[in-house]
PDB file of C-alpha atoms and ligand atoms in Angstrom:
ATOM      1  CA  UNK Q 168      83.181 127.917 151.909  1.00 77.00           C
ATOM      2  CA  UNK Q 169      81.003 127.911 155.018  1.00 88.00           C
ATOM      3  CA  UNK Q 170      78.983 125.063 156.483  1.00 92.00           C
ATOM      4  CA  UNK Q 171      75.581 126.237 155.187  1.00 95.00           C
ATOM      5  CA  UNK Q 172      76.788 127.082 151.665  1.00 94.00           C
ATOM      6  CA  UNK Q 173      74.141 126.062 149.128  1.00 93.00           C
ATOM      7  CA  UNK Q 174      71.781 124.719 151.788  1.00 95.00           C
ATOM      8  CA  UNK Q 175      68.160 125.811 151.914  1.00 97.00           C
ATOM      9  CA  UNK Q 176      66.951 127.133 155.267  1.00 98.00           C
ATOM     10  CA  UNK Q 177      63.271 127.875 155.822  1.00 98.00           C
ATOM     11  CA  UNK Q 178      62.423 130.339 158.566  1.00 98.00           C
ATOM     12  CA  UNK Q 179      58.735 130.666 159.365  1.00 99.00           C
ATOM     13  CA  UNK Q 180      57.789 134.116 160.587  1.00 98.00           C
ATOM     14  CA  UNK Q 181      61.016 135.180 158.893  1.00 98.00           C
ATOM     15  CA  UNK Q 182      59.865 138.688 158.034  1.00 98.00           C
ATOM     16  CA  UNK Q 183      59.986 140.157 161.540  1.00 98.00           C
ATOM     17  CA  UNK Q 184      61.657 140.047 164.949  1.00 98.00           C
ATOM     18  CA  UNK Q 185      63.430 136.864 165.966  1.00 98.00           C
ATOM     19  CA  UNK Q 186      62.803 135.070 162.660  1.00 98.00           C
ATOM     20  CA  UNK Q 187      64.310 137.891 160.624  1.00 98.00           C
ATOM     21  CA  UNK Q 188      67.404 138.005 162.850  1.00 98.00           C
ATOM     22  CA  UNK Q 189      67.819 134.244 162.455  1.00 98.00           C
ATOM     23  CA  UNK Q 190      67.510 134.539 158.662  1.00 98.00           C
ATOM     24  CA  UNK Q 191      70.275 137.152 158.611  1.00 98.00           C
ATOM     25  CA  UNK Q 192      72.465 134.973 160.849  1.00 98.00           C
ATOM     26  CA  UNK Q 193      72.012 131.826 158.719  1.00 98.00           C
ATOM     27  CA  UNK Q 194      72.556 133.780 155.495  1.00 98.00           C
ATOM     28  CA  UNK Q 195      75.879 134.988 156.902  1.00 97.00           C
ATOM     29  CA  UNK Q 196      76.848 131.301 157.224  1.00 97.00           C
ATOM     30  CA  UNK Q 197      75.985 130.728 153.555  1.00 97.00           C
ATOM     31  CA  UNK Q 198      72.384 129.474 153.695  1.00 97.00           C
ATOM     32  CA  UNK Q 199      69.852 130.208 150.984  1.00 98.00           C
ATOM     33  CA  UNK Q 200      67.133 131.500 153.292  1.00 98.00           C
ATOM     34  CA  UNK Q 201      63.447 131.219 152.525  1.00 98.00           C
ATOM     35  CA  UNK Q 202      61.397 133.628 154.603  1.00 98.00           C
ATOM     36  CA  UNK Q 203      57.829 132.445 155.182  1.00 98.00           C
ATOM     37  CA  UNK Q 204      54.858 134.224 156.696  1.00 98.00           C
ATOM     38  CA  UNK Q 205      51.448 135.604 155.786  1.00 98.00           C
ATOM     39  CA  UNK Q 206      52.465 139.163 154.925  1.00 98.00           C
ATOM     40  CA  UNK Q 207      54.167 138.688 151.547  1.00 98.00           C
ATOM     41  CA  UNK Q 208      54.922 142.364 150.984  1.00 98.00           C
ATOM     42  CA  UNK Q 209      56.856 142.600 154.255  1.00 98.00           C
ATOM     43  CA  UNK Q 210      58.659 139.311 153.575  1.00 98.00           C
ATOM     44  CA  UNK Q 211      59.738 140.444 150.092  1.00 98.00           C
ATOM     45  CA  UNK Q 212      60.975 143.762 151.430  1.00 98.00           C
ATOM     46  CA  UNK Q 213      63.155 142.052 154.043  1.00 98.00           C
ATOM     47  CA  UNK Q 214      64.311 139.215 151.758  1.00 98.00           C
ATOM     48  CA  UNK Q 215      65.577 141.797 149.268  1.00 98.00           C
ATOM     49  CA  UNK Q 216      68.051 143.012 151.913  1.00 98.00           C
ATOM     50  CA  UNK Q 217      69.481 139.534 152.633  1.00 98.00           C
ATOM     51  CA  UNK Q 218      71.875 137.807 150.266  1.00 97.00           C
ATOM     52  CA  UNK Q 219      70.317 134.872 148.362  1.00 97.00           C
ATOM     53  CA  UNK Q 220      67.059 135.124 150.379  1.00 98.00           C
ATOM     54  CA  UNK Q 221      63.594 134.619 148.935  1.00 98.00           C
ATOM     55  CA  UNK Q 222      60.093 135.161 150.280  1.00 98.00           C
ATOM     56  CA  UNK Q 223      57.192 132.733 150.120  1.00 98.00           C
ATOM     57  CA  UNK Q 224      53.729 133.323 151.515  1.00 98.00           C
ATOM     58  CA  UNK Q 225      52.679 130.695 154.032  1.00 98.00           C
ATOM     59  CA  UNK Q 226      50.028 130.517 156.713  1.00 98.00           C
ATOM     60  CA  UNK Q 227      51.193 127.757 159.067  1.00 98.00           C
ATOM     61  CA  UNK Q 228      47.651 127.390 160.403  1.00 98.00           C
ATOM     62  CA  UNK Q 229      46.477 126.245 156.953  1.00 98.00           C
ATOM     63  CA  UNK Q 230      47.626 122.773 155.773  1.00 98.00           C
ATOM     64  CA  UNK Q 231      47.133 123.596 152.072  1.00 98.00           C
ATOM     65  CA  UNK Q 232      49.172 126.783 152.382  1.00 98.00           C
ATOM     66  CA  UNK Q 233      52.017 124.891 154.099  1.00 98.00           C
ATOM     67  CA  UNK Q 234      52.014 122.211 151.404  1.00 98.00           C
ATOM     68  CA  UNK Q 235      52.160 124.750 148.562  1.00 98.00           C
ATOM     69  CA  UNK Q 236      54.787 126.911 150.253  1.00 98.00           C
ATOM     70  CA  UNK Q 237      57.186 124.045 150.996  1.00 98.00           C
ATOM     71  CA  UNK Q 238      56.776 122.575 147.505  1.00 98.00           C
ATOM     72  CA  UNK Q 239      57.844 125.940 146.186  1.00 98.00           C
ATOM     73  CA  UNK Q 240      60.745 126.247 148.680  1.00 98.00           C
ATOM     74  CA  UNK Q 241      62.097 122.868 147.548  1.00 96.00           C
ATOM     75  CA  UNK Q 242      62.313 123.881 143.890  1.00 94.00           C
ATOM     76  CA  UNK Q 243      65.951 124.854 144.427  1.00 85.00           C
ATOM     77  CA  UNK Q 244      66.883 121.837 146.537  1.00 92.00           C
ATOM     78  CA  UNK Q 245      65.893 120.032 149.726  1.00 96.00           C
ATOM     79  CA  UNK Q 246      65.303 121.931 152.949  1.00 97.00           C
ATOM     80  CA  UNK Q 247      68.205 121.236 155.293  1.00 97.00           C
ATOM     81  CA  UNK Q 248      67.370 123.732 158.023  1.00 98.00           C
ATOM     82  CA  UNK Q 249      63.899 124.452 159.354  1.00 98.00           C
ATOM     83  CA  UNK Q 250      63.350 127.160 161.932  1.00 99.00           C
ATOM     84  CA  UNK Q 251      59.829 126.885 163.322  1.00 99.00           C
ATOM     85  CA  UNK Q 252      59.593 130.437 164.571  1.00 98.00           C
ATOM     86  CA  UNK Q 253      56.104 131.606 163.525  1.00 98.00           C
ATOM     87  CA  UNK Q 254      54.047 132.144 166.634  1.00 98.00           C
ATOM     88  CA  UNK Q 255      51.268 134.170 168.171  1.00 98.00           C
ATOM     89  CA  UNK Q 256      50.437 135.142 171.733  1.00 97.00           C
ATOM     90  CA  UNK Q 257      47.597 136.623 173.698  1.00 95.00           C
ATOM     91  CA  UNK Q 258      46.707 136.901 177.347  1.00 94.00           C
ATOM     92  CA  UNK Q 259      43.546 136.248 179.335  1.00 95.00           C
ATOM     93  CA  UNK Q 260      42.671 135.054 182.820  1.00 97.00           C
ATOM     94  CA  UNK Q 261      41.778 131.370 182.571  1.00 98.00           C
ATOM     95  CA  UNK Q 262      38.131 131.897 183.585  1.00 98.00           C
ATOM     96  CA  UNK Q 263      37.688 134.213 180.598  1.00 98.00           C
ATOM     97  CA  UNK Q 264      39.743 132.178 178.117  1.00 98.00           C
ATOM     98  CA  UNK Q 265      37.516 130.729 175.375  1.00 98.00           C
ATOM     99  CA  UNK Q 266      38.076 127.349 173.765  1.00 98.00           C
ATOM    100  CA  UNK Q 267      38.218 129.165 170.422  1.00 98.00           C
ATOM    101  CA  UNK Q 268      41.142 131.312 171.559  1.00 98.00           C
ATOM    102  CA  UNK Q 269      42.896 128.312 173.136  1.00 98.00           C
ATOM    103  CA  UNK Q 270      42.648 126.412 169.843  1.00 98.00           C
ATOM    104  CA  UNK Q 271      43.670 129.433 167.737  1.00 98.00           C
ATOM    105  CA  UNK Q 272      46.964 129.609 169.615  1.00 98.00           C
ATOM    106  CA  UNK Q 273      47.580 125.832 169.408  1.00 98.00           C
ATOM    107  CA  UNK Q 274      46.837 125.802 165.668  1.00 98.00           C
ATOM    108  CA  UNK Q 275      49.690 128.214 164.936  1.00 98.00           C
ATOM    109  CA  UNK Q 276      52.162 127.476 167.735  1.00 98.00           C
ATOM    110  CA  UNK Q 277      51.864 123.680 167.884  1.00 98.00           C
ATOM    111  CA  UNK Q 278      50.091 122.285 164.827  1.00 98.00           C
ATOM    112  CA  UNK Q 279      51.970 124.813 162.671  1.00 99.00           C
ATOM    113  CA  UNK Q 280      55.244 123.333 163.924  1.00 99.00           C
ATOM    114  CA  UNK Q 281      53.903 119.845 163.238  1.00 98.00           C
ATOM    115  CA  UNK Q 282      52.845 120.755 159.672  1.00 98.00           C
ATOM    116  CA  UNK Q 283      56.106 122.457 158.709  1.00 98.00           C
ATOM    117  CA  UNK Q 284      58.243 119.705 160.234  1.00 98.00           C
ATOM    118  CA  UNK Q 285      56.235 117.057 158.356  1.00 98.00           C
ATOM    119  CA  UNK Q 286      56.885 119.012 155.160  1.00 98.00           C
ATOM    120  CA  UNK Q 287      60.681 118.660 155.519  1.00 98.00           C
ATOM    121  CA  UNK Q 288      60.852 115.206 157.109  1.00 96.00           C
ATOM    122  CA  UNK Q 289      61.681 113.285 153.934  1.00 93.00           C
ATOM    123  CA  UNK Q 290      64.307 115.827 152.853  1.00 92.00           C
ATOM    124  CA  UNK Q 291      66.096 115.514 156.166  1.00 93.00           C
ATOM    125  CA  UNK Q 292      65.784 111.740 156.479  1.00 87.00           C
ATOM    126  CA  UNK Q 293      67.327 111.289 153.034  1.00 87.00           C
ATOM    127  CA  UNK Q 294      70.181 113.766 153.554  1.00 87.00           C
ATOM    128  CA  UNK Q 295      73.290 113.738 155.671  1.00 70.00           C
ATOM    129  CA  UNK Q 296      72.489 116.958 157.457  1.00 78.00           C
ATOM    130  CA  UNK Q 297      69.346 118.332 158.977  1.00 96.00           C
ATOM    131  CA  UNK Q 298      68.539 120.874 161.625  1.00 98.00           C
ATOM    132  CA  UNK Q 299      65.116 121.572 163.087  1.00 98.00           C
ATOM    133  CA  UNK Q 300      65.078 124.518 165.460  1.00 99.00           C
ATOM    134  CA  UNK Q 301      61.846 125.257 167.286  1.00 99.00           C
ATOM    135  CA  UNK Q 302      61.378 128.631 168.901  1.00 99.00           C
ATOM    136  CA  UNK Q 303      59.620 127.818 172.153  1.00 98.00           C
ATOM    137  CA  UNK Q 304      59.869 130.152 175.163  1.00 98.00           C
ATOM    138  CA  UNK Q 305      60.569 130.183 178.886  1.00 98.00           C
ATOM    139  CA  UNK Q 306      56.776 129.797 178.889  1.00 98.00           C
ATOM    140  CA  UNK Q 307      57.523 126.300 177.577  1.00 98.00           C
ATOM    141  CA  UNK Q 308      59.536 125.511 180.695  1.00 98.00           C
ATOM    142  CA  UNK Q 309      57.452 127.116 183.409  1.00 97.00           C
ATOM    143  CA  UNK Q 310      54.091 128.682 184.089  1.00 96.00           C
ATOM    144  CA  UNK Q 311      52.899 132.248 184.332  1.00 94.00           C
ATOM    145  CA  UNK Q 312      49.567 133.977 184.957  1.00 95.00           C
ATOM    146  CA  UNK Q 313      47.125 134.808 182.122  1.00 95.00           C
ATOM    147  CA  UNK Q 314      48.965 132.785 179.462  1.00 97.00           C
ATOM    148  CA  UNK Q 315      47.773 129.207 180.085  1.00 98.00           C
ATOM    149  CA  UNK Q 316      47.008 128.722 176.367  1.00 98.00           C
ATOM    150  CA  UNK Q 317      50.392 130.137 175.259  1.00 98.00           C
ATOM    151  CA  UNK Q 318      52.211 128.130 177.965  1.00 98.00           C
ATOM    152  CA  UNK Q 319      50.427 124.950 176.868  1.00 98.00           C
ATOM    153  CA  UNK Q 320      51.507 125.557 173.267  1.00 99.00           C
ATOM    154  CA  UNK Q 321      55.141 126.242 174.111  1.00 98.00           C
ATOM    155  CA  UNK Q 322      55.338 123.217 176.460  1.00 98.00           C
ATOM    156  CA  UNK Q 323      53.916 121.097 173.627  1.00 99.00           C
ATOM    157  CA  UNK Q 324      56.627 122.321 171.258  1.00 99.00           C
ATOM    158  CA  UNK Q 325      59.286 121.153 173.713  1.00 98.00           C
ATOM    159  CA  UNK Q 326      57.590 117.762 174.009  1.00 98.00           C
ATOM    160  CA  UNK Q 327      57.564 117.395 170.226  1.00 98.00           C
ATOM    161  CA  UNK Q 328      61.215 118.486 170.091  1.00 98.00           C
ATOM    162  CA  UNK Q 329      62.329 115.867 172.608  1.00 98.00           C
ATOM    163  CA  UNK Q 330      60.320 113.050 171.029  1.00 98.00           C
ATOM    164  CA  UNK Q 331      61.530 113.771 167.487  1.00 97.00           C
ATOM    165  CA  UNK Q 332      65.122 114.100 168.637  1.00 97.00           C
ATOM    166  CA  UNK Q 333      64.872 110.650 170.181  1.00 97.00           C
ATOM    167  CA  UNK Q 334      63.175 109.205 167.100  1.00 96.00           C
ATOM    168  CA  UNK Q 335      65.745 110.637 164.670  1.00 95.00           C
ATOM    169  CA  UNK Q 336      68.837 110.229 166.857  1.00 94.00           C
ATOM    170  CA  UNK Q 337      70.420 107.693 164.472  1.00 93.00           C
ATOM    171  CA  UNK Q 338      70.025 110.052 161.531  1.00 92.00           C
ATOM    172  CA  UNK Q 339      72.166 113.164 161.037  1.00 92.00           C
ATOM    173  CA  UNK Q 340      69.258 115.438 161.903  1.00 97.00           C
ATOM    174  CA  UNK Q 341      69.038 117.218 165.243  1.00 98.00           C
ATOM    175  CA  UNK Q 342      65.927 118.767 166.730  1.00 98.00           C
ATOM    176  CA  UNK Q 343      66.243 121.420 169.416  1.00 98.00           C
ATOM    177  CA  UNK Q 344      64.178 124.154 171.016  1.00 99.00           C
ATOM    178  CA  UNK Q 345      65.306 127.640 171.977  1.00 98.00           C
ATOM    179  CA  UNK Q 346      63.447 129.078 174.949  1.00 98.00           C
ATOM    180  CA  UNK Q 347      63.945 132.834 175.267  1.00 98.00           C
ATOM    181  CA  UNK Q 348      62.572 135.130 177.927  1.00 97.00           C
ATOM    182  CA  UNK Q 349      61.076 138.415 176.733  1.00 97.00           C
ATOM    183  CA  UNK Q 350      62.795 139.601 173.554  1.00 98.00           C
ATOM    184  CA  UNK Q 351      62.537 143.162 172.237  1.00 97.00           C
ATOM    185  CA  UNK Q 352      60.126 142.532 169.302  1.00 97.00           C
ATOM    186  CA  UNK Q 353      56.571 143.435 168.291  1.00 96.00           C
ATOM    187  CA  UNK Q 354      55.331 140.534 170.451  1.00 95.00           C
ATOM    188  CA  UNK Q 355      56.947 142.042 173.559  1.00 95.00           C
ATOM    189  CA  UNK Q 356      55.684 145.487 172.518  1.00 96.00           C
ATOM    190  CA  UNK Q 357      52.182 144.094 172.470  1.00 95.00           C
ATOM    191  CA  UNK Q 358      52.656 142.701 176.012  1.00 94.00           C
ATOM    192  CA  UNK Q 359      53.937 146.115 177.123  1.00 96.00           C
ATOM    193  CA  UNK Q 360      50.840 147.815 175.652  1.00 96.00           C
ATOM    194  CA  UNK Q 361      48.567 145.315 177.453  1.00 94.00           C
ATOM    195  CA  UNK Q 362      50.246 145.965 180.835  1.00 94.00           C
ATOM    196  CA  UNK Q 363      49.915 149.729 180.360  1.00 96.00           C
ATOM    197  CA  UNK Q 364      46.263 149.369 179.345  1.00 95.00           C
ATOM    198  CA  UNK Q 365      45.274 146.973 182.151  1.00 92.00           C
ATOM    199  CA  UNK Q 366      47.267 148.464 185.040  1.00 95.00           C
ATOM    200  CA  UNK Q 367      47.872 152.104 184.161  1.00 97.00           C
ATOM    201  CA  UNK Q 368      51.637 151.524 184.494  1.00 97.00           C
ATOM    202  CA  UNK Q 369      54.087 153.765 182.651  1.00 97.00           C
ATOM    203  CA  UNK Q 370      56.009 152.328 179.700  1.00 96.00           C
ATOM    204  CA  UNK Q 371      59.160 152.067 181.862  1.00 96.00           C
ATOM    205  CA  UNK Q 372      57.235 150.224 184.592  1.00 97.00           C
ATOM    206  CA  UNK Q 373      55.724 147.846 182.033  1.00 97.00           C
ATOM    207  CA  UNK Q 374      59.154 147.049 180.579  1.00 97.00           C
ATOM    208  CA  UNK Q 375      60.512 146.522 184.105  1.00 96.00           C
ATOM    209  CA  UNK Q 376      57.648 144.108 184.781  1.00 95.00           C
ATOM    210  CA  UNK Q 377      58.586 142.009 181.748  1.00 95.00           C
ATOM    211  CA  UNK Q 378      62.296 142.186 182.555  1.00 96.00           C
ATOM    212  CA  UNK Q 379      61.646 140.976 186.126  1.00 95.00           C
ATOM    213  CA  UNK Q 380      61.863 137.289 185.181  1.00 93.00           C
ATOM    214  CA  UNK Q 381      65.377 137.810 183.801  1.00 97.00           C
ATOM    215  CA  UNK Q 382      68.003 137.907 186.593  1.00 97.00           C
ATOM    216  CA  UNK Q 383      69.963 140.313 184.389  1.00 97.00           C
ATOM    217  CA  UNK Q 384      66.923 142.617 184.549  1.00 97.00           C
ATOM    218  CA  UNK Q 385      66.593 143.277 180.832  1.00 97.00           C
ATOM    219  CA  UNK Q 386      64.794 142.258 177.671  1.00 98.00           C
ATOM    220  CA  UNK Q 387      66.799 140.126 175.239  1.00 98.00           C
ATOM    221  CA  UNK Q 388      67.858 141.336 171.799  1.00 98.00           C
ATOM    222  CA  UNK Q 389      66.893 139.304 168.712  1.00 98.00           C
ATOM    223  CA  UNK Q 390      70.556 138.767 167.801  1.00 98.00           C
ATOM    224  CA  UNK Q 391      71.080 136.784 171.018  1.00 98.00           C
ATOM    225  CA  UNK Q 392      68.459 134.254 169.929  1.00 98.00           C
ATOM    226  CA  UNK Q 393      69.791 134.217 166.356  1.00 98.00           C
ATOM    227  CA  UNK Q 394      73.279 133.417 167.592  1.00 98.00           C
ATOM    228  CA  UNK Q 395      72.062 130.223 169.292  1.00 98.00           C
ATOM    229  CA  UNK Q 396      70.215 129.192 166.113  1.00 98.00           C
ATOM    230  CA  UNK Q 397      73.383 129.776 164.088  1.00 98.00           C
ATOM    231  CA  UNK Q 398      75.407 127.709 166.541  1.00 98.00           C
ATOM    232  CA  UNK Q 399      72.905 124.827 166.429  1.00 98.00           C
ATOM    233  CA  UNK Q 400      73.361 124.638 162.643  1.00 97.00           C
ATOM    234  CA  UNK Q 401      77.121 124.138 162.920  1.00 96.00           C
ATOM    235  CA  UNK Q 402      78.363 120.578 162.244  1.00 94.00           C
ATOM    236  CA  UNK Q 403      80.223 120.621 165.578  1.00 96.00           C
ATOM    237  CA  UNK Q 404      76.889 121.105 167.385  1.00 97.00           C
ATOM    238  CA  UNK Q 405      75.586 117.736 166.201  1.00 96.00           C
ATOM    239  CA  UNK Q 406      75.593 116.188 169.682  1.00 97.00           C
ATOM    240  CA  UNK Q 407      73.202 118.898 170.914  1.00 98.00           C
ATOM    241  CA  UNK Q 408      69.912 117.110 170.352  1.00 98.00           C
ATOM    242  CA  UNK Q 409      66.503 117.214 172.012  1.00 98.00           C
ATOM    243  CA  UNK Q 410      67.474 120.172 174.163  1.00 98.00           C
ATOM    244  CA  UNK Q 411      65.333 123.051 175.362  1.00 98.00           C
ATOM    245  CA  UNK Q 412      67.900 125.825 175.617  1.00 98.00           C
ATOM    246  CA  UNK Q 413      66.782 128.494 178.081  1.00 98.00           C
ATOM    247  CA  UNK Q 414      67.859 132.019 177.287  1.00 97.00           C
ATOM    248  CA  UNK Q 415      66.950 134.379 180.055  1.00 96.00           C
ATOM    249  CA  UNK Q 416      69.969 135.676 181.889  1.00 96.00           C
ATOM    250  CA  UNK Q 417      70.239 132.709 184.254  1.00 94.00           C
ATOM    251  CA  UNK Q 418      66.618 132.321 185.338  1.00 94.00           C
ATOM    252  CA  UNK Q 419      66.168 129.025 187.214  1.00 87.00           C
ATOM    253  CA  UNK Q 420      63.344 127.043 185.673  1.00 82.00           C
TER     254      UNK Q 420
HETATM  255  P1  NDP Y1750      56.748 138.753 165.956  1.00 61.60           P
HETATM  256  O1  NDP Y1750      55.314 139.058 166.246  1.00 61.60           O
HETATM  257  O2  NDP Y1750      57.616 139.799 165.404  1.00 61.60           O
HETATM  258  O3  NDP Y1750      56.850 137.496 164.983  1.00 61.60           O
HETATM  259  C1  NDP Y1750      55.876 136.546 164.793  1.00 61.60           C
HETATM  260  C2  NDP Y1750      56.025 136.063 163.359  1.00 61.60           C
HETATM  261  O4  NDP Y1750      55.175 134.945 163.168  1.00 61.60           O
HETATM  262  C3  NDP Y1750      55.666 137.124 162.331  1.00 61.60           C
HETATM  263  O5  NDP Y1750      56.699 137.230 161.393  1.00 61.60           O
HETATM  264  C4  NDP Y1750      54.392 136.602 161.687  1.00 61.60           C
HETATM  265  O6  NDP Y1750      54.397 136.927 160.311  1.00 61.60           O
HETATM  266  C5  NDP Y1750      54.538 135.105 161.911  1.00 61.60           C
HETATM  267  N1  NDP Y1750      53.250 134.430 161.977  1.00 61.60           N
HETATM  268  C6  NDP Y1750      52.259 134.608 162.867  1.00 61.60           C
HETATM  269  N2  NDP Y1750      51.216 133.819 162.567  1.00 61.60           N
HETATM  270  C7  NDP Y1750      51.574 133.133 161.453  1.00 61.60           C
HETATM  271  C8  NDP Y1750      50.917 132.169 160.656  1.00 61.60           C
HETATM  272  N3  NDP Y1750      49.668 131.744 160.911  1.00 61.60           N
HETATM  273  N4  NDP Y1750      51.583 131.668 159.597  1.00 61.60           N
HETATM  274  C9  NDP Y1750      52.839 132.076 159.302  1.00 61.60           C
HETATM  275  N5  NDP Y1750      53.501 132.984 160.015  1.00 61.60           N
HETATM  276  C10 NDP Y1750      52.865 133.510 161.076  1.00 61.60           C
HETATM  277  O7  NDP Y1750      57.322 138.215 167.326  1.00 61.60           O
HETATM  278  P2  NDP Y1750      58.670 137.468 167.728  1.00 61.60           P
HETATM  279  O8  NDP Y1750      59.729 137.638 166.720  1.00 61.60           O
HETATM  280  O9  NDP Y1750      58.924 137.875 169.094  1.00 61.60           O
HETATM  281  O10 NDP Y1750      58.176 135.942 167.774  1.00 61.60           O
HETATM  282  C11 NDP Y1750      58.827 134.880 167.126  1.00 61.60           C
HETATM  283  C12 NDP Y1750      58.706 133.616 167.958  1.00 61.60           C
HETATM  284  O11 NDP Y1750      59.389 133.785 169.186  1.00 61.60           O
HETATM  285  C13 NDP Y1750      57.263 133.226 168.339  1.00 61.60           C
HETATM  286  O12 NDP Y1750      57.097 131.833 168.198  1.00 61.60           O
HETATM  287  C14 NDP Y1750      57.172 133.617 169.797  1.00 61.60           C
HETATM  288  O13 NDP Y1750      56.212 132.861 170.488  1.00 61.60           O
HETATM  289  C15 NDP Y1750      58.597 133.344 170.256  1.00 61.60           C
HETATM  290  N6  NDP Y1750      58.996 134.031 171.470  1.00 61.60           N
HETATM  291  C16 NDP Y1750      58.972 135.410 171.526  1.00 61.60           C
HETATM  292  C17 NDP Y1750      59.360 136.054 172.696  1.00 61.60           C
HETATM  293  C18 NDP Y1750      59.347 137.556 172.812  1.00 61.60           C
HETATM  294  O14 NDP Y1750      59.418 138.062 173.940  1.00 61.60           O
HETATM  295  N7  NDP Y1750      59.296 138.319 171.746  1.00 61.60           N
HETATM  296  C19 NDP Y1750      59.826 135.295 173.852  1.00 61.60           C
HETATM  297  C20 NDP Y1750      59.847 133.870 173.674  1.00 61.60           C
HETATM  298  C21 NDP Y1750      59.443 133.283 172.514  1.00 61.60           C
HETATM  299  P3  NDP Y1750      53.057 137.257 159.471  1.00 61.60           P
HETATM  300  O15 NDP Y1750      52.260 138.212 160.275  1.00 61.60           O
HETATM  301  O16 NDP Y1750      53.576 137.792 158.176  1.00 61.60           O
HETATM  302  O17 NDP Y1750      52.366 135.947 159.277  1.00 61.60           O
END
């Protein structure tokens, strides 16, 4: 018997990168993982490799899609763990950043977190165990050039995390944010491609540029983020609440 046995855990963006690693980690602790995202084929393929996991299509930028997806996820019991991991990124100098692009990023990275958290609020308030884990970023703790829209979204997620943690402190639900530096996933790959394209750097130079913010001089692995998520779900982690846990080799924020 492990602490997540029989508990439903929803991981948005669970079919790739960090979300997929978290799903595997929570499944190892007994959770019935529900992988959500837009690409159902990819989700089903990955869910089939994880014990007790299922796949449900969900676009977190669409309220109706979130409502339908969570209703379906709850068919086998209330959602006790929510990992708000789905996210998108892009880069642009501020003077070229359109309002449309700014809002596109907020709609997934911030309002998506709001929608999914609303969808599990009653389940968690009525139960004796709840964990909301928001995947923010070091871009939620500090600034960086060409990502003002992404930074704004990840700062907002930390604000929501802290406020909800305070509001729910007398319940058994905790709300925390994990704030990784660059992690070796498709999102980091895309940043590497952009650096190469814009500056003519080699692939090694582009990776070194991303790794520069990490005092350990490396990109993180997805398992390192998943381990923190697994730890936050443990009953003994219940006093960790409203925290923005930085994960970047000791970078001072
Ligand atoms: P990926 O691009 O691999 O993962 C992003 C995931 O989000 C995909 O599974 C995608 O699935 C899902 N997604 C995107 N848009 C939507 C949407 N509208 N509705 C539902 N799901 C959506 O990158 P990562 O694993 O790196 O990113 C995961 C999280 O980690 C993000 O929030 C990101 O901001 C954060 N992060 C990443 C860092 C990095 O360096 N990689 C560093 C710090 C934070 P689908 O396409 O099927 O919808």
